[in-house]
């Protein structure tokens, strides 16, 4: 199948890639760019394991074509931490035991990150609603919600300094 | 004198140690099977049957072969040439790898295509033309057992009906006598619906056969790599030492990743045929329609009761829908797994259980979904029947339980079905739960609410679960006895590597096992790394399911650490220049009896094992332990749920959920609590929405997450956790299994709460899941609501 060249900024780095028009974004990230932190769970936009940020908004990369990202910015879980320094969301997940198998975790954290960028002081209800497009089977949601609230608090205290 | 080590500070027993595995997961640096990419790797896709029962008239693969990039199109006929058209299941049945003559369930594997990329492999599957001749479809046991029903398994010699097993246990005569003497007989008919464990990661494998060395390496989503290696060796006729199974990070298992699936076998066969690595990653609809179904059991139960509340006997009759192939994950001695562990926490003198399994045109079922082999069904039936019996006697359900629970002084207690339960504080557990929920207050609140037309309800579930299979006397898989293993190597500087035969799929072994070593040796947990899942490096073990990690592999970890400590004691005696008998141990350190300041640390002993050992001693400080538990472990729990039901809509909301778990000594309380919360979430899922249905043609309705409903953060209620600790008397550190208890015992608490809320309607049962329309129907028409077709009794 004929390929098309696109220019997409992934985790801050501009990338020039040739893609089939039918290629899904998640496959570009995982197979084309080697960013395997974004996972494929359900292929139908239901589980949220493949959630990434598209120009800062959470999207499910299993139902977006790679060509749609031409000229846009994508952030994956690999883009959360800065070198050795973890993002507060990542810290919160570890601190509050918000993961077990870790498979849904990347998507959960990306949804959480998008929420906190938009609403730095969410209520528990806000968090539950923001994560309602992400499924988890091992951990349940109680600790995940706590982790996001932990991250919010951490970000606020950092902002206050 | 050195300060004694603080066990909690070094990450020993009881430390809420943050998980070491989390770092790679939160950075996206985990390695799941789909993340494996090998040079020259090809991609495989499976073509599945759209029909539930049909004869295959022809398969034309020519158009698929013609697509550029397609390397192989494999059919059942080609697999048969390699003797691989059929494979054994974990229950000594056979299952088609690729269908040759007939398809027997929707989603059954018919052919597969290997290509340069996964998109081309999919194109190839679409290009295959299969001509089917539809056959009559059977979708429930009633149809399967009807006279003249078409025989689904006509491939099996001597099979003339759709019964895959019949089995009974218990004392029929004494049970009948007890029923004849009963004041009241309480009866209940229930269906535990078919459910899919549905880990977010689907199944997959990367098979890499090297024609030069003859070695086959398979990266696989498996909970039991060693069993798979043996199975592959037997099925593919490859020598076992030339097979390496690697279970890398696994994205959840819940029993779904115990069986061998045709996709694994096909990827191996394709790799052998092509001499190249072949990756197969299942998509979600393939996963949901073809793998690892659980439950689907119909039960009629009876309790013989004395008017004062004493249970005299129990009678159970179970019929299971096993699907087209008998593929239960089960200990071979017990044809319906451990269903007869029902009522193990109650002091009931007599019981009789009959059970049968049926073949239907559904995917193979019966995996132990977050439970040990049908224990979930057992505990659900138990707690629903207890609820109904209390109601029939007009007794308070908590009081009824208290009368019948096994008392502390009765341990060890032999149940009517022959299990030996060895420990527990059942009444205390119940008391803690009732106190936490404010039982009496809630009952008053419920009465007040009723006066205002509001329906409140409270449900209790008290259960014990047999966890940690073996022992080897009674439990095996394909003849391989159930035990587990650990290997510990302490390096000269006192750092260590531990490997076990189990395989974590999220249970946190890397964190927990190091804590056991730390507890036994005083080596800081951070100085111990844990590796699992590679059959070339890990000792032979039975894998992770049935909450057996801590009861068996965890016990092996403690035992191997004790072996190391015994050798280190000899080294300490040598270093301290005293006899071994004069050496005392405290955490992390040996010292001379009567002279506590004269001592050596475990790290100093480790260095001596490689640099200064006594004459005649074998160098090194490493060992292996194979642990065969003397008994199952018997954790106990009490779950209490309060709900409010809206009579206008049938919608019910959980007000509170209290969980009291007694899982013995808690190695890492944080991880234990995480397991319980995860289990409660699945229990809520089962009670409220999660089930798999089929239409009359055998079409699986829930083939994606829009139709197969799983709860999200939005619906899932909060949980309040409490504990009672009764150490397991035979486990080296007193621990019991825990990961499944809440999933096993939880569903009945939710259902009992809703039934309690609508008790005035006289309705005795609504089958799970308690969807609003079912609850509304029960309230409006004052009748039981069955989610399942009726089952014939013979």
Coordinates of C-alpha atoms in Angstrom, one line a residue, chain B residues 137-486:
Chain B
X137 CA -26.7 -25.3 17.7
X138 CA -26.7 -26.2 21.4
X139 CA -26.3 -23.3 23.8
X140 CA -27.2 -24.6 27.2
X141 CA -27.2 -27.8 29.2
X142 CA -30.9 -28.3 28.9
X143 CA -30.6 -28.6 25.1
X144 CA -27.4 -30.6 25.5
X145 CA -29.0 -33.2 27.7
X146 CA -32.3 -33.4 25.8
X147 CA -33.0 -36.9 24.2
X148 CA -31.9 -37.0 20.6
X149 CA -29.7 -33.9 20.9
X150 CA -27.0 -33.9 18.2
X151 CA -23.7 -35.2 19.6
X152 CA -21.3 -32.3 19.5
X153 CA -18.1 -34.4 20.2
X154 CA -18.6 -37.0 17.5
X155 CA -14.8 -36.9 17.1
X156 CA -14.5 -38.7 20.5
X157 CA -14.6 -42.5 20.3
X158 CA -17.5 -43.9 22.3
X159 CA -19.1 -40.5 23.0
X160 CA -22.8 -40.9 22.4
X161 CA -24.2 -37.9 24.3
X162 CA -23.1 -34.5 25.4
X163 CA -22.1 -35.4 28.9
X164 CA -18.4 -34.7 29.6
X165 CA -18.3 -35.9 33.2
X166 CA -20.6 -37.1 36.0
X167 CA -19.4 -37.2 39.5
X168 CA -20.6 -37.4 43.1
X169 CA -19.1 -37.0 46.5
X170 CA -20.3 -37.2 50.1
X171 CA -22.4 -39.5 52.2
X172 CA -25.8 -39.9 50.4
X173 CA -27.4 -42.2 52.9
X174 CA -26.7 -40.1 56.0
X175 CA -27.6 -37.0 54.1
X176 CA -31.0 -38.4 53.1
X177 CA -31.6 -39.5 56.7
X178 CA -30.8 -36.0 58.0
X179 CA -33.1 -34.5 55.5
X180 CA -35.9 -36.8 56.6
X181 CA -35.4 -35.6 60.2
X182 CA -35.3 -31.9 59.3
X183 CA -37.8 -29.4 60.6
X184 CA -37.4 -27.2 57.6
X185 CA -35.9 -27.9 54.1
X186 CA -34.7 -24.7 52.4
X187 CA -34.2 -24.9 48.6
X188 CA -32.7 -22.6 46.1
X189 CA -32.0 -22.8 42.3
X190 CA -29.3 -20.6 41.0
X191 CA -27.2 -19.9 37.9
X192 CA -23.7 -18.5 38.0
X193 CA -23.5 -16.9 34.6
X194 CA -20.7 -17.4 32.1
X195 CA -18.0 -14.9 32.6
X196 CA -14.7 -14.0 31.0
X197 CA -11.7 -13.1 33.2
X198 CA -10.7 -10.5 30.7
X199 CA -7.3 -9.2 31.6
X200 CA -6.7 -6.0 29.7
X201 CA -3.7 -7.7 27.9
X202 CA -5.0 -10.4 25.5
X203 CA -3.1 -13.6 24.9
X204 CA -0.1 -13.8 22.6
X205 CA 3.2 -15.5 21.8
X206 CA 6.4 -15.0 19.9
X207 CA 7.7 -18.4 18.8
X208 CA 11.3 -18.5 17.7
X209 CA 12.5 -21.8 16.3
X210 CA 16.2 -21.8 15.4
X211 CA 16.8 -24.5 12.7
X212 CA 20.5 -24.4 13.3
X213 CA 20.4 -25.3 17.0
X214 CA 17.1 -27.0 17.1
X215 CA 16.1 -24.8 20.0
X216 CA 12.6 -23.4 20.3
X217 CA 12.2 -20.2 22.4
X218 CA 8.7 -19.0 23.0
X219 CA 7.8 -15.7 24.7
X220 CA 4.3 -16.3 25.9
X221 CA 1.5 -14.8 28.0
X222 CA 1.4 -17.6 30.4
X223 CA 0.8 -18.0 34.1
X224 CA 2.6 -21.4 34.2
X225 CA 5.6 -21.5 31.9
X226 CA 7.0 -24.8 33.1
X227 CA 3.8 -26.7 32.5
X228 CA 3.6 -25.2 29.1
X229 CA 7.1 -26.3 28.3
X230 CA 6.3 -29.9 29.3
X231 CA 3.0 -29.7 27.3
X232 CA 4.8 -28.3 24.2
X233 CA 7.4 -31.0 24.5
X234 CA 4.8 -33.8 24.6
X235 CA 2.6 -32.3 21.9
X236 CA 5.2 -31.1 19.4
X237 CA 7.5 -34.0 20.1
X238 CA 10.4 -31.7 20.8
X239 CA 12.9 -32.5 23.5
X240 CA 12.1 -30.6 26.7
X241 CA 15.7 -29.2 27.1
X242 CA 15.5 -27.7 23.7
X243 CA 12.4 -25.6 24.6
X244 CA 12.6 -22.4 26.5
X245 CA 9.4 -20.7 27.6
X246 CA 9.7 -17.1 28.7
X247 CA 6.7 -15.4 30.4
X248 CA 7.8 -11.7 30.4
X249 CA 5.7 -9.1 32.1
X250 CA 2.1 -10.3 31.9
X251 CA -0.8 -7.8 31.7
X252 CA -3.1 -9.7 34.1
X253 CA -4.0 -13.3 34.1
X254 CA -6.9 -14.2 36.4
X255 CA -6.8 -17.8 35.1
X256 CA -7.3 -16.7 31.5
X257 CA -3.6 -17.4 30.8
X258 CA -3.3 -20.9 32.3
X259 CA -4.6 -23.0 29.4
X260 CA -2.8 -23.8 26.1
X261 CA -4.6 -22.1 23.3
X262 CA -4.5 -22.9 19.6
X263 CA -2.9 -19.6 18.8
X264 CA 0.2 -20.5 20.8
X265 CA 0.5 -23.9 19.1
X266 CA 0.0 -22.3 15.6
X267 CA 2.7 -19.7 16.2
X268 CA 5.1 -22.5 17.3
X269 CA 4.2 -24.6 14.3
X270 CA 4.5 -21.7 11.9
X271 CA 7.9 -20.8 13.3
X272 CA 9.1 -24.4 12.9
X273 CA 7.8 -24.5 9.3
X274 CA 9.3 -21.1 8.4
X275 CA 12.5 -21.2 10.5
X276 CA 11.7 -17.6 11.6
X277 CA 10.3 -15.9 14.6
X278 CA 6.5 -15.7 14.4
X279 CA 4.4 -13.3 16.6
X280 CA 0.8 -13.9 17.4
X281 CA -1.1 -11.3 19.3
X282 CA -4.8 -11.9 19.9
X283 CA -7.2 -9.0 19.5
X284 CA -9.9 -8.4 22.1
X285 CA -12.8 -9.9 20.2
X286 CA -10.7 -13.1 19.6
X287 CA -9.9 -13.1 23.3
X288 CA -13.5 -12.5 24.4
X289 CA -15.0 -15.2 22.2
X290 CA -12.5 -18.0 22.3
X291 CA -10.4 -18.1 25.5
X292 CA -10.7 -18.9 29.1
X293 CA -14.4 -18.8 30.0
X294 CA -15.4 -19.4 33.6
X295 CA -18.5 -20.3 35.6
X296 CA -21.7 -21.1 33.7
X297 CA -22.9 -23.4 36.4
X298 CA -26.5 -24.2 37.3
X299 CA -27.2 -25.3 40.9
X300 CA -30.0 -26.8 42.9
X301 CA -29.2 -26.8 46.5
X302 CA -31.0 -27.8 49.7
X303 CA -30.3 -27.4 53.3
X304 CA -31.8 -29.6 56.1
X305 CA -32.5 -27.3 59.0
X306 CA -33.5 -27.6 62.6
X307 CA -35.9 -24.9 63.8
X308 CA -33.4 -23.5 66.2
X309 CA -31.1 -22.7 63.2
X310 CA -28.8 -25.6 63.2
X311 CA -27.9 -26.9 59.7
X312 CA -28.1 -30.7 59.7
X313 CA -27.1 -31.5 56.1
X314 CA -26.5 -30.1 52.7
X315 CA -27.4 -31.4 49.2
X316 CA -26.1 -29.9 46.0
X317 CA -26.7 -30.8 42.4
X318 CA -24.6 -28.9 39.8
X319 CA -24.7 -28.9 36.0
X320 CA -22.0 -27.1 34.1
X321 CA -21.9 -25.8 30.6
X322 CA -18.3 -26.7 29.6
X323 CA -18.5 -25.5 26.0
X324 CA -17.3 -27.6 23.1
X325 CA -14.1 -28.9 24.7
X326 CA -13.6 -29.9 28.3
X327 CA -10.8 -27.5 29.0
X328 CA -11.3 -26.8 32.7
X329 CA -8.2 -25.7 34.6
X330 CA -8.7 -28.1 37.4
X331 CA -6.8 -30.5 39.7
X332 CA -7.4 -33.8 37.9
X333 CA -8.8 -35.7 40.9
X334 CA -11.8 -33.5 41.2
X335 CA -14.0 -33.3 38.1
X336 CA -15.7 -30.1 39.1
X337 CA -12.7 -28.6 40.7
X338 CA -13.2 -27.8 44.3
X339 CA -16.9 -27.2 44.2
X340 CA -17.2 -29.5 47.2
X341 CA -15.4 -27.0 49.3
X342 CA -18.8 -25.4 49.6
X343 CA -19.9 -24.9 53.3
X344 CA -16.4 -25.7 54.5
X345 CA -16.7 -22.9 57.1
X346 CA -19.9 -24.2 58.6
X347 CA -20.2 -27.1 61.0
X348 CA -22.4 -29.4 58.9
X349 CA -22.3 -33.1 59.7
X350 CA -23.5 -34.5 56.3
X351 CA -23.4 -33.6 52.7
X352 CA -24.0 -35.1 49.3
X353 CA -23.0 -33.5 46.0
X354 CA -23.8 -34.6 42.5
X355 CA -22.4 -32.9 39.4
X356 CA -22.3 -33.2 35.7
X357 CA -20.7 -31.3 32.9
X358 CA -22.1 -30.9 29.4
X359 CA -20.7 -30.1 26.0
X360 CA -22.4 -27.2 24.1
X361 CA -21.5 -25.1 21.1
X362 CA -19.8 -22.5 23.1
X363 CA -16.1 -21.7 23.7
X364 CA -14.3 -24.1 26.1
X365 CA -15.0 -23.0 29.6
X366 CA -14.3 -23.7 33.2
X367 CA -11.0 -21.9 33.8
X368 CA -10.4 -20.9 37.4
X369 CA -11.1 -17.2 37.1
X370 CA -9.6 -15.5 40.0
X371 CA -10.3 -18.6 42.2
X372 CA -9.2 -22.2 42.8
X373 CA -11.1 -24.4 40.4
X374 CA -14.9 -23.7 40.8
X375 CA -14.5 -22.4 44.3
X376 CA -16.2 -19.1 43.3
X377 CA -19.3 -21.0 42.3
X378 CA -19.1 -23.0 45.6
X379 CA -18.9 -19.9 47.8
X380 CA -21.5 -18.0 45.9
X381 CA -24.0 -20.9 46.1
X382 CA -23.1 -21.3 49.8
X383 CA -23.7 -17.8 50.8
X384 CA -26.9 -17.4 48.7
X385 CA -28.3 -20.6 50.2
X386 CA -27.3 -19.4 53.7
X387 CA -29.2 -16.1 53.1
X388 CA -32.3 -18.0 51.8
X389 CA -32.2 -20.5 54.7
X390 CA -32.0 -17.7 57.3
X391 CA -34.9 -16.0 55.6
X392 CA -36.9 -19.3 55.6
X393 CA -36.4 -19.7 59.3
X394 CA -37.2 -16.1 59.9
X395 CA -33.8 -15.7 61.6
X396 CA -31.3 -12.9 61.5
X397 CA -28.8 -13.9 58.8
X398 CA -25.8 -12.9 61.0
X399 CA -27.1 -14.9 63.9
X400 CA -27.8 -17.9 61.6
X401 CA -24.2 -17.8 60.5
X402 CA -22.9 -17.5 64.0
X403 CA -24.8 -20.6 65.1
X404 CA -23.4 -22.6 62.2
X405 CA -19.8 -21.3 61.8
X406 CA -17.1 -23.7 62.8
X407 CA -15.9 -22.6 66.3
X408 CA -12.3 -21.8 67.1
X409 CA -11.9 -24.8 69.4
X410 CA -13.1 -27.2 66.6
X411 CA -9.9 -26.8 64.6
X412 CA -8.5 -28.8 62.9
X413 CA -12.0 -29.4 61.5
X414 CA -12.9 -32.1 58.9
X415 CA -15.8 -31.1 56.7
X416 CA -18.6 -33.3 55.4
X417 CA -16.8 -33.4 52.0
X418 CA -13.5 -34.4 53.5
X419 CA -11.4 -31.2 53.7
X420 CA -9.3 -30.5 56.7
X421 CA -9.6 -26.8 57.6
X422 CA -6.8 -26.0 60.0
X423 CA -7.3 -22.6 61.4
X424 CA -9.5 -19.5 61.6
X425 CA -11.4 -17.2 63.9
X426 CA -14.6 -17.2 62.0
X427 CA -16.9 -15.6 64.6
X428 CA -14.3 -12.9 65.4
X429 CA -14.1 -12.1 61.7
X430 CA -17.9 -11.8 61.5
X431 CA -18.0 -9.7 64.7
X432 CA -15.4 -7.2 63.3
X433 CA -17.4 -6.9 60.1
X434 CA -20.7 -6.3 61.9
X435 CA -19.1 -3.8 64.2
X436 CA -17.5 -1.9 61.4
X437 CA -20.7 -1.6 59.4
X438 CA -22.8 -0.8 62.5
X439 CA -25.1 -3.7 61.9
X440 CA -27.9 -3.0 64.4
X441 CA -27.9 0.7 63.5
X442 CA -28.3 -0.1 59.9
X443 CA -31.2 -2.4 60.6
X444 CA -33.0 0.5 62.4
X445 CA -32.1 2.8 59.6
X446 CA -33.5 0.4 57.1
X447 CA -36.8 0.3 59.1
X448 CA -37.0 4.1 59.1
X449 CA -36.3 4.2 55.4
X450 CA -39.0 1.7 54.7
X451 CA -41.5 4.0 56.3
X452 CA -40.5 6.6 53.7
X453 CA -40.8 4.2 50.8
X454 CA -37.0 3.7 50.5
X455 CA -35.5 0.3 50.1
X456 CA -32.3 -0.3 52.0
X457 CA -30.6 -3.7 52.2
X458 CA -27.7 -5.4 53.9
X459 CA -25.9 -8.5 52.6
X460 CA -23.4 -10.7 54.4
X461 CA -21.0 -13.2 53.0
X462 CA -18.8 -15.3 55.2
X463 CA -16.6 -17.7 53.4
X464 CA -13.4 -19.8 53.6
X465 CA -11.6 -20.8 50.5
X466 CA -9.1 -23.6 49.9
X467 CA -6.0 -21.9 48.5
X468 CA -2.6 -22.8 47.4
X469 CA -2.8 -26.0 45.5
X470 CA -1.0 -28.7 46.2
X471 CA -0.4 -30.8 48.2
X472 CA 1.0 -33.3 45.7
X473 CA -1.0 -36.2 47.2
X474 CA -4.2 -34.8 45.8
X475 CA -3.5 -32.2 43.2
X476 CA -1.8 -32.4 39.8
X477 CA -2.0 -30.9 36.3
X478 CA -1.6 -33.4 33.5
X479 CA -0.1 -35.8 36.1
X480 CA 2.5 -33.3 37.2
X481 CA 2.2 -32.9 41.0
X482 CA 1.5 -29.6 42.5
X483 CA 4.3 -28.1 44.6
X484 CA 6.5 -25.1 44.0
X485 CA 10.1 -24.0 44.1
X486 CA 12.6 -21.3 44.8

